[in-house]
XYZ file of C-alpha atoms in Angstrom:
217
model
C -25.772 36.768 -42.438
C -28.729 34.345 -43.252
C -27.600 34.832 -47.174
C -23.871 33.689 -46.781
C -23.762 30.451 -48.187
C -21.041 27.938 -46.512
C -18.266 26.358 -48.218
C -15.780 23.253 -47.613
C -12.088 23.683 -46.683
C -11.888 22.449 -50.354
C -13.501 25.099 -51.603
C -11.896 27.581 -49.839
C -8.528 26.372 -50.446
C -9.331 26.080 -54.672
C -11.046 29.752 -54.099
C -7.281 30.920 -52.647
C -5.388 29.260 -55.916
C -7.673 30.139 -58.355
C -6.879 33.721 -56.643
C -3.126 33.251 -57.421
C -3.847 31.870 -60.447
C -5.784 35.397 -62.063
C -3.236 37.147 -60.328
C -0.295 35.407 -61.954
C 0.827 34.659 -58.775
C 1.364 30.976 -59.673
C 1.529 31.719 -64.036
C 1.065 29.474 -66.227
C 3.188 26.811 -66.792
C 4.335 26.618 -63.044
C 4.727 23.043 -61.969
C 2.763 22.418 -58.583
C 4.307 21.617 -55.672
C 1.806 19.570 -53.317
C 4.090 19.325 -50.219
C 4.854 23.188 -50.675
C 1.182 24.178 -51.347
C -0.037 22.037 -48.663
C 2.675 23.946 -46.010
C 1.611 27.095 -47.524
C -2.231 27.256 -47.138
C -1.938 25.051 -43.751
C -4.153 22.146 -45.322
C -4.157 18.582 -45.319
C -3.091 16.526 -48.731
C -6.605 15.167 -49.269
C -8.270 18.882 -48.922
C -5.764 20.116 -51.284
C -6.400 17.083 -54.178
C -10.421 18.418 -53.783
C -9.196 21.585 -54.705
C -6.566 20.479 -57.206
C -10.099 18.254 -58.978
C -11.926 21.613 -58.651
C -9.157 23.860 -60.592
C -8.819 21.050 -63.370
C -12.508 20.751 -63.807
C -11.977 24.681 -64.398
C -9.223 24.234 -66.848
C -6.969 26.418 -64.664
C -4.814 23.393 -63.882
C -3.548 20.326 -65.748
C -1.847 16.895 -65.472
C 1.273 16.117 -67.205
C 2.033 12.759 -68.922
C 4.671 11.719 -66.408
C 1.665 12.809 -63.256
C 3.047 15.953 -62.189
C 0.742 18.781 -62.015
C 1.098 22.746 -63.709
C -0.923 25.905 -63.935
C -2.414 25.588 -67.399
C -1.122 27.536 -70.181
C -3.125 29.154 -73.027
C -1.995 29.575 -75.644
C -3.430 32.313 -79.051
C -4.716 29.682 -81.090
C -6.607 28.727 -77.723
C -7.958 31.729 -76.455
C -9.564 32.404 -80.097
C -11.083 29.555 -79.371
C -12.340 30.709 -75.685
C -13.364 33.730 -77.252
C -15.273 32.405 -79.632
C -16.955 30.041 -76.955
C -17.704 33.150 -74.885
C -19.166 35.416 -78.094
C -21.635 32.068 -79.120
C -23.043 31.769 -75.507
C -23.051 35.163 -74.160
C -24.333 37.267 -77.085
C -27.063 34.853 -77.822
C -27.797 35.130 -73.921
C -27.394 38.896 -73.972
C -29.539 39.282 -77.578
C -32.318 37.103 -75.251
C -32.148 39.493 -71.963
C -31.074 42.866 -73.189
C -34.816 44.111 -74.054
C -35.762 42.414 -69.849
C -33.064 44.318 -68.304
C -35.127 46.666 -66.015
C -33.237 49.743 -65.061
C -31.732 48.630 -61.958
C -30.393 46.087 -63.803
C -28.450 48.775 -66.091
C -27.402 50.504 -63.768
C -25.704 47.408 -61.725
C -24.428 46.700 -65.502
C -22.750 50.421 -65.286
C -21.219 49.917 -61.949
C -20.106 46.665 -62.932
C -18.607 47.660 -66.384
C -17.108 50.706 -64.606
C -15.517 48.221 -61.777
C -13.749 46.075 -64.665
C -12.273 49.301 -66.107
C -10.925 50.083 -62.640
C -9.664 46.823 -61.630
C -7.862 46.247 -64.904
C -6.347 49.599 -65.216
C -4.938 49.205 -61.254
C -4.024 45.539 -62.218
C -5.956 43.932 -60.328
C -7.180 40.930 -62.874
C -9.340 39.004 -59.792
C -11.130 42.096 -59.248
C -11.789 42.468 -63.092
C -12.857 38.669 -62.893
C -15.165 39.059 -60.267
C -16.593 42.318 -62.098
C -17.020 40.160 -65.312
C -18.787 37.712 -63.310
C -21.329 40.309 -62.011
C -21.716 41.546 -65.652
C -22.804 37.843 -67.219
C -24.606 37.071 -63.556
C -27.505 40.430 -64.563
C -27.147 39.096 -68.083
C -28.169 35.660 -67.036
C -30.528 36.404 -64.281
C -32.657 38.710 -67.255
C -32.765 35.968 -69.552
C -34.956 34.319 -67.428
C -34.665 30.835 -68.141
C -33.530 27.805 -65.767
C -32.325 25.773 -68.025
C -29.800 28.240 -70.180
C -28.307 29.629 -66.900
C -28.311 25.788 -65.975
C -26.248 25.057 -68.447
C -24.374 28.091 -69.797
C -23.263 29.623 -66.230
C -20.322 26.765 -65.469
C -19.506 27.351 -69.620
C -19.040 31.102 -68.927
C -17.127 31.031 -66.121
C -15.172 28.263 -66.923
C -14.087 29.849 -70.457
C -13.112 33.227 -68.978
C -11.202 32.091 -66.346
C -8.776 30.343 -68.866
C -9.037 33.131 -70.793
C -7.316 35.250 -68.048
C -4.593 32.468 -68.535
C -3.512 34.394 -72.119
C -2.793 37.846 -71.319
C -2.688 40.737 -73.789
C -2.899 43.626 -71.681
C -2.967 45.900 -74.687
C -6.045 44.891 -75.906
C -7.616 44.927 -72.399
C -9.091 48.299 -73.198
C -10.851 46.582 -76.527
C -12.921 44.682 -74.250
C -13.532 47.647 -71.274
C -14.711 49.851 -73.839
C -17.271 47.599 -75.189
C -18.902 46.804 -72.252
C -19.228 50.448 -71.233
C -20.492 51.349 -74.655
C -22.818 48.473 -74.848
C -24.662 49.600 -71.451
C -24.421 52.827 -72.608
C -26.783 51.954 -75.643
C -28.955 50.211 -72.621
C -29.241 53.181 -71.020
C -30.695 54.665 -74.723
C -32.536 52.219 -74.611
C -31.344 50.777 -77.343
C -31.155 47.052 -76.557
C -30.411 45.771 -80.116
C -27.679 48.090 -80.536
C -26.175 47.301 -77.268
C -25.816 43.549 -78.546
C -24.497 44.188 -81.591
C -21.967 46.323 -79.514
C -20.910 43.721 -77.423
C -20.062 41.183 -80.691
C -18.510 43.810 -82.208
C -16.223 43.890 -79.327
C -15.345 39.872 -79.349
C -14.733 40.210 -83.491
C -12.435 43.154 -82.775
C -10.938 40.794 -80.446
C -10.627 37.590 -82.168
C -9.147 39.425 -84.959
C -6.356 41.166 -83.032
C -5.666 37.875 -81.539
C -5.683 36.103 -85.492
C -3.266 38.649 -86.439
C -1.270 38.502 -84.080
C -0.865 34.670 -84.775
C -0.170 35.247 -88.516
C 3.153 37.542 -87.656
C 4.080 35.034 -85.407
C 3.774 32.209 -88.193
């Protein structure tokens, strides 16, 4: 109990959205009703503009010329861009903490990886968030330094989570594999390996995504 850490009605109430939101519950482009939000999760209209602020600051949520409010939408050109955001920041973190990761450490990276294979192949894209979270979480608590998890943690987060915005759910095993493959070469102990893995995974990626884009041209 002593290591729950409390939250504000805000929070709580951006924490239930940003739920719909990975879900596709509310999918992109869906214009946001206040009134009917606001009846929905029982809050009042100030509580729910915190939370609105919150989502926007994620990028999950955006304003429209004329005011009105939508779920973002991502589009490919876009989530190259996240992915190439995510490949910068997290390989150069993982390159930095894959020789620290102690074996505990590799094996919460197995039962993490294993979690996002599970949670993606049932559907289930908040679990696979929350499994991707844990993954980059051991990643940045190896690298061992304030000031990158400082400022790379919001980065990380914030980049996936619009990611999740652009689905391609036949490439989703592109991305399962790698992780898996990459701890696997932790496990060999075979750190730089399992780095090279892991950007082999967002190239494979990016270029799916780019050629996709061209036949659409």
């Amino acid at each position: 109990m002593g290591d729950e850490v409390s939250t504000t009605p805000a929070q709580d109430i951006a924490a239930e959205l940003r739920q719909q939101i990975l879900a596709a519950k509310l999918e992109p482009g869906t214009p946001v009703d206040d009134a009917g939000l606001a009846a929905e999760l029982d809050t009042d209209p100030e509580t729910l503009q915190d939370a609105f602020t919150a989502l926007a600051a994620e990028g999950l949520l955006e304003t429209l010329p004329d005011k009105t409010r939508r779920i973002a939408i991502v589009d490919n050109h876009h989530a190259i861009q996240l992915l190439d955001v995510l490949e910068v920041v997290l390989v150069a973190l993982f390159e930095r903490a894959a020789p620290q990761i102690g074996r505990s450490g590799v094996a919460a990276m197995r039962s993490r990886a294993l979690e996002l294979e599970a949670t993606i192949g049932r559907g289930d894209m908040p679990g696979s968030y929350r499994a991707l979270l844990g993954l980059i979480r051991i990643i940045l608590d190896s690298a061992e330094h304030d000031e990158l998890r400082a400022v790379n943690e919001y980065v990380l987060a914030r980049s996936l989570g619009r990611l999740y915005l652009y689905r391609r759910a036949e490439l989703y095993f592109i991305w399962t594999d790698g992780w898996k493959e990459s701890v696997a070469l932790l496990e060999a102990d075979e750190p730089d390996a399992a780095v090279r893995r892991l950007r082999q995974a967002f190239w494979i990626l990016t270029e799916e995504l780019r050629a996709g884009s061209s036949a659409d041209a």
